[in-house]
Structures are given as structure tokens and as C-alpha cells.
Amino acid sequence: MKGYIYQSFWFKNEIKKHFYAGSKFENHKAEDSIIESFQLARDMGTDKESFMPGLVKKMEWLLGEGNFIYDYWEFGDEDFSIYWHIKKEVYLEKMKLIEEWVKYEGFQDICHFTILDPDSEQAQVNEDYSFKSGIFNDDGSPMDLSNLPIPELCKSCKKYQSDFWEDDLLCSLNRNDQRDDQDFECGAYEQINL
């Protein structure tokens, strides 16, 4: 992304003591499926009491309105990462501010990031970055949603009728994973009330 520097911030899960994690995060287990983990992250992202929105809001306040584009998050059992594109002209100033905030809050052991040299090759990697959007199979091939069979169970589910894009994404991933299975199963099924 031209004019921006891609920046990651890594946090140990201990940060939840400072930014309330909510009861949903406490229920996350290593053996959760990708769909269960995605649903948990989605719930945390919309829960105004959970740590993700609070932490993201604080980081964005430090970066300053108009100076960033929020990109993505990843989380695991012990830690998680949050990513932003930060405007090159304010990058060093804002990263120093975040560095001071981390020191002030005493987060040095639970937060890590590397301040890049805005003129280095490493910082320029994303200048000509081209991103191909879509949903992909494990082998990297694009998923063809137009040929994805719709099981009968889906047709009687509230989520199949939903206009919310994340519901559609989760359903598509689940249907694609089981496209060759004899019996279709869905842990998120909610029957339509007639």
C-alpha cells in the first residue's frame, strides 16, 4: 500500500488483565475448530466489553485519526497480533508514542513490536503489494462459491437467510470443508422459527 508502512504488534494474552477479555475469550480452547475460533473472534470483535475493541481503540487513538488503516488480527493460545498500515510521514512519531505508552503502562514483557526504518527495503515491501481477495482452499486454489452445494440443513437455518457477510463466510467455509462428506454437520445451526 503506497505511502504506508505495514506494522504488526504482538501481545501476550496477559494483556486481557488490562483490557477486559470477556467471558467468551475465557472459553477458548486449543482444540477449537477454525470455525469455532473464527466465531469467538467475531463475538469478541463486536463485544464492547471485550479486550480486542478496547485495545484496538486505544492503539488507534495513539496512532491518530486518519493516520492508519486497520488490517487484521491473529490469535492463538498464548498470544495474538494486530496489524495496521501506518502513514509513512507520521510513522516514526507515532511508533515512538506507542513505545512510550508501552513503557508507561509497564507492558514491555507482554507487548512487542519492531520500529522499522521508513526508508529501508523491509518497510517498502508493501509499496507494490497486490492482494487477491477471496476464499481459498488449503492448497491455495480459490474456492468456487458458485459450485458449492447447499445442504438441506442449511436451507432451514437462520444463518442461511442472514445478510451478515461473516455468517455467510462461516457457512461457506463449513460447506466447503464437508463438500465431499456423506453427512453434513453444523454446530452453528439455528432452525428458522415458523
mmCIF file with all atom_site columns, C-alpha atoms in Angstrom:
data_model
loop_
_atom_site.group_PDB
_atom_site.id
_atom_site.type_symbol
_atom_site.label_atom_id
_atom_site.label_alt_id
_atom_site.label_comp_id
_atom_site.label_asym_id
_atom_site.label_entity_id
_atom_site.label_seq_id
_atom_site.pdbx_PDB_ins_code
_atom_site.Cartn_x
_atom_site.Cartn_y
_atom_site.Cartn_z
_atom_site.occupancy
_atom_site.B_iso_or_equiv
_atom_site.pdbx_formal_charge
_atom_site.auth_seq_id
_atom_site.auth_comp_id
_atom_site.auth_asym_id
_atom_site.auth_atom_id
_atom_site.pdbx_PDB_model_num
ATOM 1   C CA . MET A 1 1   ? 0.000   0.000   0.000  1.00 0.00 ? 1   MET A CA 1
ATOM 2   C CA . LYS A 1 2   ? 1.781   3.084   -1.260 1.00 0.00 ? 2   LYS A CA 1
ATOM 3   C CA . GLY A 1 3   ? 2.613   5.725   1.350  1.00 0.00 ? 3   GLY A CA 1
ATOM 4   C CA . TYR A 1 4   ? 2.063   3.368   4.297  1.00 0.00 ? 4   TYR A CA 1
ATOM 5   C CA . ILE A 1 5   ? 4.239   1.093   6.403  1.00 0.00 ? 5   ILE A CA 1
ATOM 6   C CA . TYR A 1 6   ? 2.844   -2.261  7.474  1.00 0.00 ? 6   TYR A CA 1
ATOM 7   C CA . GLN A 1 7   ? 3.203   -2.697  11.230 1.00 0.00 ? 7   GLN A CA 1
ATOM 8   C CA . SER A 1 8   ? 2.466   -5.636  13.489 1.00 0.00 ? 8   SER A CA 1
ATOM 9   C CA . PHE A 1 9   ? 2.041   -5.566  17.261 1.00 0.00 ? 9   PHE A CA 1
ATOM 10  C CA . TRP A 1 10  ? 2.330   -8.796  19.247 1.00 0.00 ? 10  TRP A CA 1
ATOM 11  C CA . PHE A 1 11  ? 0.720   -9.200  22.681 1.00 0.00 ? 11  PHE A CA 1
ATOM 12  C CA . LYS A 1 12  ? 0.785   -11.978 25.252 1.00 0.00 ? 12  LYS A CA 1
ATOM 13  C CA . ASN A 1 13  ? -2.698  -12.896 26.416 1.00 0.00 ? 13  ASN A CA 1
ATOM 14  C CA . GLU A 1 14  ? -1.844  -11.310 29.776 1.00 0.00 ? 14  GLU A CA 1
ATOM 15  C CA . ILE A 1 15  ? -2.949  -8.028  28.201 1.00 0.00 ? 15  ILE A CA 1
ATOM 16  C CA . LYS A 1 16  ? -6.517  -9.152  28.905 1.00 0.00 ? 16  LYS A CA 1
ATOM 17  C CA . LYS A 1 17  ? -5.914  -8.262  32.564 1.00 0.00 ? 17  LYS A CA 1
ATOM 18  C CA . HIS A 1 18  ? -5.593  -4.646  31.436 1.00 0.00 ? 18  HIS A CA 1
ATOM 19  C CA . PHE A 1 19  ? -8.246  -4.766  28.702 1.00 0.00 ? 19  PHE A CA 1
ATOM 20  C CA . TYR A 1 20  ? -11.136 -6.935  29.881 1.00 0.00 ? 20  TYR A CA 1
ATOM 21  C CA . ALA A 1 21  ? -11.276 -10.147 27.858 1.00 0.00 ? 21  ALA A CA 1
ATOM 22  C CA . GLY A 1 22  ? -14.891 -11.047 28.472 1.00 0.00 ? 22  GLY A CA 1
ATOM 23  C CA . SER A 1 23  ? -16.224 -14.500 29.299 1.00 0.00 ? 23  SER A CA 1
ATOM 24  C CA . LYS A 1 24  ? -16.152 -15.686 25.674 1.00 0.00 ? 24  LYS A CA 1
ATOM 25  C CA . PHE A 1 25  ? -12.352 -15.430 25.488 1.00 0.00 ? 25  PHE A CA 1
ATOM 26  C CA . GLU A 1 26  ? -12.027 -17.489 28.679 1.00 0.00 ? 26  GLU A CA 1
ATOM 27  C CA . ASN A 1 27  ? -13.805 -20.332 26.869 1.00 0.00 ? 27  ASN A CA 1
ATOM 28  C CA . HIS A 1 28  ? -11.255 -20.562 24.017 1.00 0.00 ? 28  HIS A CA 1
ATOM 29  C CA . LYS A 1 29  ? -9.531  -23.949 23.863 1.00 0.00 ? 29  LYS A CA 1
ATOM 30  C CA . ALA A 1 30  ? -6.606  -25.119 21.741 1.00 0.00 ? 30  ALA A CA 1
ATOM 31  C CA . GLU A 1 31  ? -8.732  -27.880 20.213 1.00 0.00 ? 31  GLU A CA 1
ATOM 32  C CA . ASP A 1 32  ? -11.411 -25.455 18.950 1.00 0.00 ? 32  ASP A CA 1
ATOM 33  C CA . SER A 1 33  ? -12.060 -25.789 15.217 1.00 0.00 ? 33  SER A CA 1
ATOM 34  C CA . ILE A 1 34  ? -11.228 -22.952 12.844 1.00 0.00 ? 34  ILE A CA 1
ATOM 35  C CA . ILE A 1 35  ? -14.928 -22.109 12.640 1.00 0.00 ? 35  ILE A CA 1
ATOM 36  C CA . GLU A 1 36  ? -15.276 -22.039 16.445 1.00 0.00 ? 36  GLU A CA 1
ATOM 37  C CA . SER A 1 37  ? -12.166 -19.827 16.699 1.00 0.00 ? 37  SER A CA 1
ATOM 38  C CA . PHE A 1 38  ? -13.451 -17.509 13.968 1.00 0.00 ? 38  PHE A CA 1
ATOM 39  C CA . GLN A 1 39  ? -16.844 -17.257 15.702 1.00 0.00 ? 39  GLN A CA 1
ATOM 40  C CA . LEU A 1 40  ? -15.106 -16.477 19.013 1.00 0.00 ? 40  LEU A CA 1
ATOM 41  C CA . ALA A 1 41  ? -13.037 -13.739 17.363 1.00 0.00 ? 41  ALA A CA 1
ATOM 42  C CA . ARG A 1 42  ? -16.166 -12.341 15.715 1.00 0.00 ? 42  ARG A CA 1
ATOM 43  C CA . ASP A 1 43  ? -18.009 -12.294 19.052 1.00 0.00 ? 43  ASP A CA 1
ATOM 44  C CA . MET A 1 44  ? -15.055 -10.612 20.752 1.00 0.00 ? 44  MET A CA 1
ATOM 45  C CA . GLY A 1 45  ? -14.857 -8.040  17.982 1.00 0.00 ? 45  GLY A CA 1
ATOM 46  C CA . THR A 1 46  ? -18.455 -6.938  18.499 1.00 0.00 ? 46  THR A CA 1
ATOM 47  C CA . ASP A 1 47  ? -18.478 -7.244  22.305 1.00 0.00 ? 47  ASP A CA 1
ATOM 48  C CA . LYS A 1 48  ? -17.927 -3.702  23.567 1.00 0.00 ? 48  LYS A CA 1
ATOM 49  C CA . GLU A 1 49  ? -16.736 -5.145  26.890 1.00 0.00 ? 49  GLU A CA 1
ATOM 50  C CA . SER A 1 50  ? -14.041 -7.423  25.488 1.00 0.00 ? 50  SER A CA 1
ATOM 51  C CA . PHE A 1 51  ? -10.367 -6.555  25.276 1.00 0.00 ? 51  PHE A CA 1
ATOM 52  C CA . MET A 1 52  ? -9.994  -6.543  21.482 1.00 0.00 ? 52  MET A CA 1
ATOM 53  C CA . PRO A 1 53  ? -12.175 -3.492  20.773 1.00 0.00 ? 53  PRO A CA 1
ATOM 54  C CA . GLY A 1 54  ? -10.750 -1.691  23.822 1.00 0.00 ? 54  GLY A CA 1
ATOM 55  C CA . LEU A 1 55  ? -7.150  -2.397  22.899 1.00 0.00 ? 55  LEU A CA 1
ATOM 56  C CA . VAL A 1 56  ? -7.671  -1.588  19.214 1.00 0.00 ? 56  VAL A CA 1
ATOM 57  C CA . LYS A 1 57  ? -9.414  1.665   20.143 1.00 0.00 ? 57  LYS A CA 1
ATOM 58  C CA . LYS A 1 58  ? -6.510  2.661   22.413 1.00 0.00 ? 58  LYS A CA 1
ATOM 59  C CA . MET A 1 59  ? -3.915  1.838   19.733 1.00 0.00 ? 59  MET A CA 1
ATOM 60  C CA . GLU A 1 60  ? -5.858  3.780   17.120 1.00 0.00 ? 60  GLU A CA 1
ATOM 61  C CA . TRP A 1 61  ? -6.156  6.755   19.466 1.00 0.00 ? 61  TRP A CA 1
ATOM 62  C CA . LEU A 1 62  ? -2.354  6.699   19.809 1.00 0.00 ? 62  LEU A CA 1
ATOM 63  C CA . LEU A 1 63  ? -1.914  6.443   16.028 1.00 0.00 ? 63  LEU A CA 1
ATOM 64  C CA . GLY A 1 64  ? -4.304  9.337   15.453 1.00 0.00 ? 64  GLY A CA 1
ATOM 65  C CA . GLU A 1 65  ? -7.350  9.551   13.231 1.00 0.00 ? 65  GLU A CA 1
ATOM 66  C CA . GLY A 1 66  ? -6.546  9.441   9.532  1.00 0.00 ? 66  GLY A CA 1
ATOM 67  C CA . ASN A 1 67  ? -3.016  8.057   10.076 1.00 0.00 ? 67  ASN A CA 1
ATOM 68  C CA . PHE A 1 68  ? -3.735  4.346   9.718  1.00 0.00 ? 68  PHE A CA 1
ATOM 69  C CA . ILE A 1 69  ? -5.740  1.623   8.047  1.00 0.00 ? 69  ILE A CA 1
ATOM 70  C CA . TYR A 1 70  ? -6.644  -1.266  10.348 1.00 0.00 ? 70  TYR A CA 1
ATOM 71  C CA . ASP A 1 71  ? -5.773  -4.524  8.641  1.00 0.00 ? 71  ASP A CA 1
ATOM 72  C CA . TYR A 1 72  ? -6.119  -7.755  10.558 1.00 0.00 ? 72  TYR A CA 1
ATOM 73  C CA . TRP A 1 73  ? -5.693  -9.763  13.764 1.00 0.00 ? 73  TRP A CA 1
ATOM 74  C CA . GLU A 1 74  ? -4.480  -13.257 14.562 1.00 0.00 ? 74  GLU A CA 1
ATOM 75  C CA . PHE A 1 75  ? -4.763  -15.016 17.874 1.00 0.00 ? 75  PHE A CA 1
ATOM 76  C CA . GLY A 1 76  ? -3.592  -18.239 19.452 1.00 0.00 ? 76  GLY A CA 1
ATOM 77  C CA . ASP A 1 77  ? -3.415  -19.951 22.809 1.00 0.00 ? 77  ASP A CA 1
ATOM 78  C CA . GLU A 1 78  ? -0.647  -17.812 24.316 1.00 0.00 ? 78  GLU A CA 1
ATOM 79  C CA . ASP A 1 79  ? -0.580  -14.605 22.287 1.00 0.00 ? 79  ASP A CA 1
ATOM 80  C CA . PHE A 1 80  ? -2.106  -12.611 19.462 1.00 0.00 ? 80  PHE A CA 1
ATOM 81  C CA . SER A 1 81  ? -1.112  -9.989  16.891 1.00 0.00 ? 81  SER A CA 1
ATOM 82  C CA . ILE A 1 82  ? -2.815  -6.904  15.479 1.00 0.00 ? 82  ILE A CA 1
ATOM 83  C CA . TYR A 1 83  ? -1.796  -5.259  12.187 1.00 0.00 ? 83  TYR A CA 1
ATOM 84  C CA . TRP A 1 84  ? -2.109  -1.748  10.771 1.00 0.00 ? 84  TRP A CA 1
ATOM 85  C CA . HIS A 1 85  ? -0.908  0.196   7.744  1.00 0.00 ? 85  HIS A CA 1
ATOM 86  C CA . ILE A 1 86  ? 0.515   3.446   9.178  1.00 0.00 ? 86  ILE A CA 1
ATOM 87  C CA . LYS A 1 87  ? 1.116   6.565   7.084  1.00 0.00 ? 87  LYS A CA 1
ATOM 88  C CA . LYS A 1 88  ? 4.800   6.853   6.298  1.00 0.00 ? 88  LYS A CA 1
ATOM 89  C CA . GLU A 1 89  ? 5.024   10.591  7.103  1.00 0.00 ? 89  GLU A CA 1
ATOM 90  C CA . VAL A 1 90  ? 3.894   10.082  10.721 1.00 0.00 ? 90  VAL A CA 1
ATOM 91  C CA . TYR A 1 91  ? 5.206   6.537   11.211 1.00 0.00 ? 91  TYR A CA 1
ATOM 92  C CA . LEU A 1 92  ? 8.260   7.258   13.402 1.00 0.00 ? 92  LEU A CA 1
ATOM 93  C CA . GLU A 1 93  ? 6.456   9.839   15.527 1.00 0.00 ? 93  GLU A CA 1
ATOM 94  C CA . LYS A 1 94  ? 3.502   7.512   16.206 1.00 0.00 ? 94  LYS A CA 1
ATOM 95  C CA . MET A 1 95  ? 5.666   4.452   16.838 1.00 0.00 ? 95  MET A CA 1
ATOM 96  C CA . LYS A 1 96  ? 7.719   6.406   19.400 1.00 0.00 ? 96  LYS A CA 1
ATOM 97  C CA . LEU A 1 97  ? 4.451   7.455   21.060 1.00 0.00 ? 97  LEU A CA 1
ATOM 98  C CA . ILE A 1 98  ? 3.313   3.817   21.256 1.00 0.00 ? 98  ILE A CA 1
ATOM 99  C CA . GLU A 1 99  ? 6.737   2.832   22.595 1.00 0.00 ? 99  GLU A CA 1
ATOM 100 C CA . GLU A 1 100 ? 6.369   5.432   25.372 1.00 0.00 ? 100 GLU A CA 1
ATOM 101 C CA . TRP A 1 101 ? 2.832   4.230   26.125 1.00 0.00 ? 101 TRP A CA 1
ATOM 102 C CA . VAL A 1 102 ? 4.082   0.625   26.452 1.00 0.00 ? 102 VAL A CA 1
ATOM 103 C CA . LYS A 1 103 ? 6.795   1.770   28.901 1.00 0.00 ? 103 LYS A CA 1
ATOM 104 C CA . TYR A 1 104 ? 4.367   3.961   30.866 1.00 0.00 ? 104 TYR A CA 1
ATOM 105 C CA . GLU A 1 105 ? 1.849   1.111   31.237 1.00 0.00 ? 105 GLU A CA 1
ATOM 106 C CA . GLY A 1 106 ? 4.591   -1.427  32.070 1.00 0.00 ? 106 GLY A CA 1
ATOM 107 C CA . PHE A 1 107 ? 3.691   -3.639  29.091 1.00 0.00 ? 107 PHE A CA 1
ATOM 108 C CA . GLN A 1 108 ? 7.300   -4.300  27.968 1.00 0.00 ? 108 GLN A CA 1
ATOM 109 C CA . ASP A 1 109 ? 7.048   -8.019  28.796 1.00 0.00 ? 109 ASP A CA 1
ATOM 110 C CA . ILE A 1 110 ? 3.653   -8.536  27.169 1.00 0.00 ? 110 ILE A CA 1
ATOM 111 C CA . CYS A 1 111 ? 3.867   -6.322  24.068 1.00 0.00 ? 111 CYS A CA 1
ATOM 112 C CA . HIS A 1 112 ? 6.418   -6.478  21.286 1.00 0.00 ? 112 HIS A CA 1
ATOM 113 C CA . PHE A 1 113 ? 6.909   -4.636  18.011 1.00 0.00 ? 113 PHE A CA 1
ATOM 114 C CA . THR A 1 114 ? 9.811   -3.543  15.861 1.00 0.00 ? 114 THR A CA 1
ATOM 115 C CA . ILE A 1 115 ? 10.096  0.061   14.740 1.00 0.00 ? 115 ILE A CA 1
ATOM 116 C CA . LEU A 1 116 ? 11.163  -0.058  11.109 1.00 0.00 ? 116 LEU A CA 1
ATOM 117 C CA . ASP A 1 117 ? 13.317  2.441   9.261  1.00 0.00 ? 117 ASP A CA 1
ATOM 118 C CA . PRO A 1 118 ? 10.749  4.024   6.892  1.00 0.00 ? 118 PRO A CA 1
ATOM 119 C CA . ASP A 1 119 ? 13.375  4.183   4.121  1.00 0.00 ? 119 ASP A CA 1
ATOM 120 C CA . SER A 1 120 ? 14.596  0.572   4.451  1.00 0.00 ? 120 SER A CA 1
ATOM 121 C CA . GLU A 1 121 ? 13.762  -2.199  1.992  1.00 0.00 ? 121 GLU A CA 1
ATOM 122 C CA . GLN A 1 122 ? 11.877  -4.056  4.721  1.00 0.00 ? 122 GLN A CA 1
ATOM 123 C CA . ALA A 1 123 ? 9.494   -1.113  5.166  1.00 0.00 ? 123 ALA A CA 1
ATOM 124 C CA . GLN A 1 124 ? 8.987   -0.775  1.399  1.00 0.00 ? 124 GLN A CA 1
ATOM 125 C CA . VAL A 1 125 ? 7.888   -4.383  0.828  1.00 0.00 ? 125 VAL A CA 1
ATOM 126 C CA . ASN A 1 126 ? 4.233   -3.392  0.705  1.00 0.00 ? 126 ASN A CA 1
ATOM 127 C CA . GLU A 1 127 ? 4.683   -0.457  -1.687 1.00 0.00 ? 127 GLU A CA 1
ATOM 128 C CA . ASP A 1 128 ? 3.703   -2.562  -4.698 1.00 0.00 ? 128 ASP A CA 1
ATOM 129 C CA . TYR A 1 129 ? 1.733   -5.168  -2.786 1.00 0.00 ? 129 TYR A CA 1
ATOM 130 C CA . SER A 1 130 ? -1.093  -6.699  -4.751 1.00 0.00 ? 130 SER A CA 1
ATOM 131 C CA . PHE A 1 131 ? -3.707  -8.616  -2.832 1.00 0.00 ? 131 PHE A CA 1
ATOM 132 C CA . LYS A 1 132 ? -6.019  -11.187 -4.353 1.00 0.00 ? 132 LYS A CA 1
ATOM 133 C CA . SER A 1 133 ? -9.138  -11.340 -2.244 1.00 0.00 ? 133 SER A CA 1
ATOM 134 C CA . GLY A 1 134 ? -11.471 -14.263 -1.872 1.00 0.00 ? 134 GLY A CA 1
ATOM 135 C CA . ILE A 1 135 ? -11.737 -17.547 -0.057 1.00 0.00 ? 135 ILE A CA 1
ATOM 136 C CA . PHE A 1 136 ? -9.088  -20.172 -0.708 1.00 0.00 ? 136 PHE A CA 1
ATOM 137 C CA . ASN A 1 137 ? -8.790  -23.914 -0.199 1.00 0.00 ? 137 ASN A CA 1
ATOM 138 C CA . ASP A 1 138 ? -5.952  -25.408 1.848  1.00 0.00 ? 138 ASP A CA 1
ATOM 139 C CA . ASP A 1 139 ? -3.945  -25.955 -1.333 1.00 0.00 ? 139 ASP A CA 1
ATOM 140 C CA . GLY A 1 140 ? -4.152  -22.224 -2.200 1.00 0.00 ? 140 GLY A CA 1
ATOM 141 C CA . SER A 1 141 ? -6.658  -22.595 -5.012 1.00 0.00 ? 141 SER A CA 1
ATOM 142 C CA . PRO A 1 142 ? -9.614  -20.183 -4.987 1.00 0.00 ? 142 PRO A CA 1
ATOM 143 C CA . MET A 1 143 ? -12.888 -21.586 -3.664 1.00 0.00 ? 143 MET A CA 1
ATOM 144 C CA . ASP A 1 144 ? -15.642 -21.519 -6.306 1.00 0.00 ? 144 ASP A CA 1
ATOM 145 C CA . LEU A 1 145 ? -18.708 -20.476 -4.314 1.00 0.00 ? 145 LEU A CA 1
ATOM 146 C CA . SER A 1 146 ? -20.991 -20.816 -7.336 1.00 0.00 ? 146 SER A CA 1
ATOM 147 C CA . ASN A 1 147 ? -20.412 -24.599 -7.387 1.00 0.00 ? 147 ASN A CA 1
ATOM 148 C CA . LEU A 1 148 ? -20.668 -25.083 -3.629 1.00 0.00 ? 148 LEU A CA 1
ATOM 149 C CA . PRO A 1 149 ? -23.570 -27.447 -2.818 1.00 0.00 ? 149 PRO A CA 1
ATOM 150 C CA . ILE A 1 150 ? -26.122 -26.165 -0.294 1.00 0.00 ? 150 ILE A CA 1
ATOM 151 C CA . PRO A 1 151 ? -27.168 -28.975 2.095  1.00 0.00 ? 151 PRO A CA 1
ATOM 152 C CA . GLU A 1 152 ? -30.860 -29.214 3.066  1.00 0.00 ? 152 GLU A CA 1
ATOM 153 C CA . LEU A 1 153 ? -29.928 -28.462 6.692  1.00 0.00 ? 153 LEU A CA 1
ATOM 154 C CA . CYS A 1 154 ? -28.632 -25.017 5.639  1.00 0.00 ? 154 CYS A CA 1
ATOM 155 C CA . LYS A 1 155 ? -31.891 -24.110 3.919  1.00 0.00 ? 155 LYS A CA 1
ATOM 156 C CA . SER A 1 156 ? -33.770 -24.304 7.237  1.00 0.00 ? 156 SER A CA 1
ATOM 157 C CA . CYS A 1 157 ? -31.149 -22.320 9.183  1.00 0.00 ? 157 CYS A CA 1
ATOM 158 C CA . LYS A 1 158 ? -31.411 -18.665 10.303 1.00 0.00 ? 158 LYS A CA 1
ATOM 159 C CA . LYS A 1 159 ? -27.824 -18.028 9.238  1.00 0.00 ? 159 LYS A CA 1
ATOM 160 C CA . TYR A 1 160 ? -28.549 -19.125 5.650  1.00 0.00 ? 160 TYR A CA 1
ATOM 161 C CA . GLN A 1 161 ? -31.124 -16.319 5.471  1.00 0.00 ? 161 GLN A CA 1
ATOM 162 C CA . SER A 1 162 ? -28.783 -13.775 7.106  1.00 0.00 ? 162 SER A CA 1
ATOM 163 C CA . ASP A 1 163 ? -27.434 -10.783 5.190  1.00 0.00 ? 163 ASP A CA 1
ATOM 164 C CA . PHE A 1 164 ? -24.439 -10.557 7.532  1.00 0.00 ? 164 PHE A CA 1
ATOM 165 C CA . TRP A 1 165 ? -21.288 -11.291 5.498  1.00 0.00 ? 165 TRP A CA 1
ATOM 166 C CA . GLU A 1 166 ? -19.467 -13.073 8.355  1.00 0.00 ? 166 GLU A CA 1
ATOM 167 C CA . ASP A 1 167 ? -22.323 -15.569 8.736  1.00 0.00 ? 167 ASP A CA 1
ATOM 168 C CA . ASP A 1 168 ? -22.125 -16.271 5.010  1.00 0.00 ? 168 ASP A CA 1
ATOM 169 C CA . LEU A 1 169 ? -18.336 -16.672 5.207  1.00 0.00 ? 169 LEU A CA 1
ATOM 170 C CA . LEU A 1 170 ? -18.506 -19.162 8.081  1.00 0.00 ? 170 LEU A CA 1
ATOM 171 C CA . CYS A 1 171 ? -21.262 -21.133 6.376  1.00 0.00 ? 171 CYS A CA 1
ATOM 172 C CA . SER A 1 172 ? -19.335 -21.241 3.092  1.00 0.00 ? 172 SER A CA 1
ATOM 173 C CA . LEU A 1 173 ? -16.179 -22.453 4.856  1.00 0.00 ? 173 LEU A CA 1
ATOM 174 C CA . ASN A 1 174 ? -18.121 -25.174 6.662  1.00 0.00 ? 174 ASN A CA 1
ATOM 175 C CA . ARG A 1 175 ? -19.936 -26.300 3.499  1.00 0.00 ? 175 ARG A CA 1
ATOM 176 C CA . ASN A 1 176 ? -16.671 -26.351 1.526  1.00 0.00 ? 176 ASN A CA 1
ATOM 177 C CA . ASP A 1 177 ? -14.897 -28.403 4.223  1.00 0.00 ? 177 ASP A CA 1
ATOM 178 C CA . GLN A 1 178 ? -17.669 -31.011 4.081  1.00 0.00 ? 178 GLN A CA 1
ATOM 179 C CA . ARG A 1 179 ? -18.487 -30.846 0.359  1.00 0.00 ? 179 ARG A CA 1
ATOM 180 C CA . ASP A 1 180 ? -17.429 -34.476 -0.196 1.00 0.00 ? 180 ASP A CA 1
ATOM 181 C CA . ASP A 1 181 ? -18.804 -35.872 3.087  1.00 0.00 ? 181 ASP A CA 1
ATOM 182 C CA . GLN A 1 182 ? -21.843 -38.165 3.104  1.00 0.00 ? 182 GLN A CA 1
ATOM 183 C CA . ASP A 1 183 ? -23.470 -36.485 6.151  1.00 0.00 ? 183 ASP A CA 1
ATOM 184 C CA . PHE A 1 184 ? -23.353 -32.712 6.659  1.00 0.00 ? 184 PHE A CA 1
ATOM 185 C CA . GLU A 1 185 ? -22.964 -31.446 10.249 1.00 0.00 ? 185 GLU A CA 1
ATOM 186 C CA . CYS A 1 186 ? -23.069 -27.895 11.595 1.00 0.00 ? 186 CYS A CA 1
ATOM 187 C CA . GLY A 1 187 ? -22.510 -26.812 15.197 1.00 0.00 ? 187 GLY A CA 1
ATOM 188 C CA . ALA A 1 188 ? -23.850 -23.310 14.477 1.00 0.00 ? 188 ALA A CA 1
ATOM 189 C CA . TYR A 1 189 ? -27.235 -24.466 13.097 1.00 0.00 ? 189 TYR A CA 1
ATOM 190 C CA . GLU A 1 190 ? -30.234 -22.406 14.281 1.00 0.00 ? 190 GLU A CA 1
ATOM 191 C CA . GLN A 1 191 ? -33.612 -23.511 12.956 1.00 0.00 ? 191 GLN A CA 1
ATOM 192 C CA . ILE A 1 192 ? -35.878 -20.848 11.474 1.00 0.00 ? 192 ILE A CA 1
ATOM 193 C CA . ASN A 1 193 ? -38.903 -20.249 13.688 1.00 0.00 ? 193 ASN A CA 1
ATOM 194 C CA . LEU A 1 194 ? -42.048 -20.586 11.623 1.00 0.00 ? 194 LEU A CA 1
#
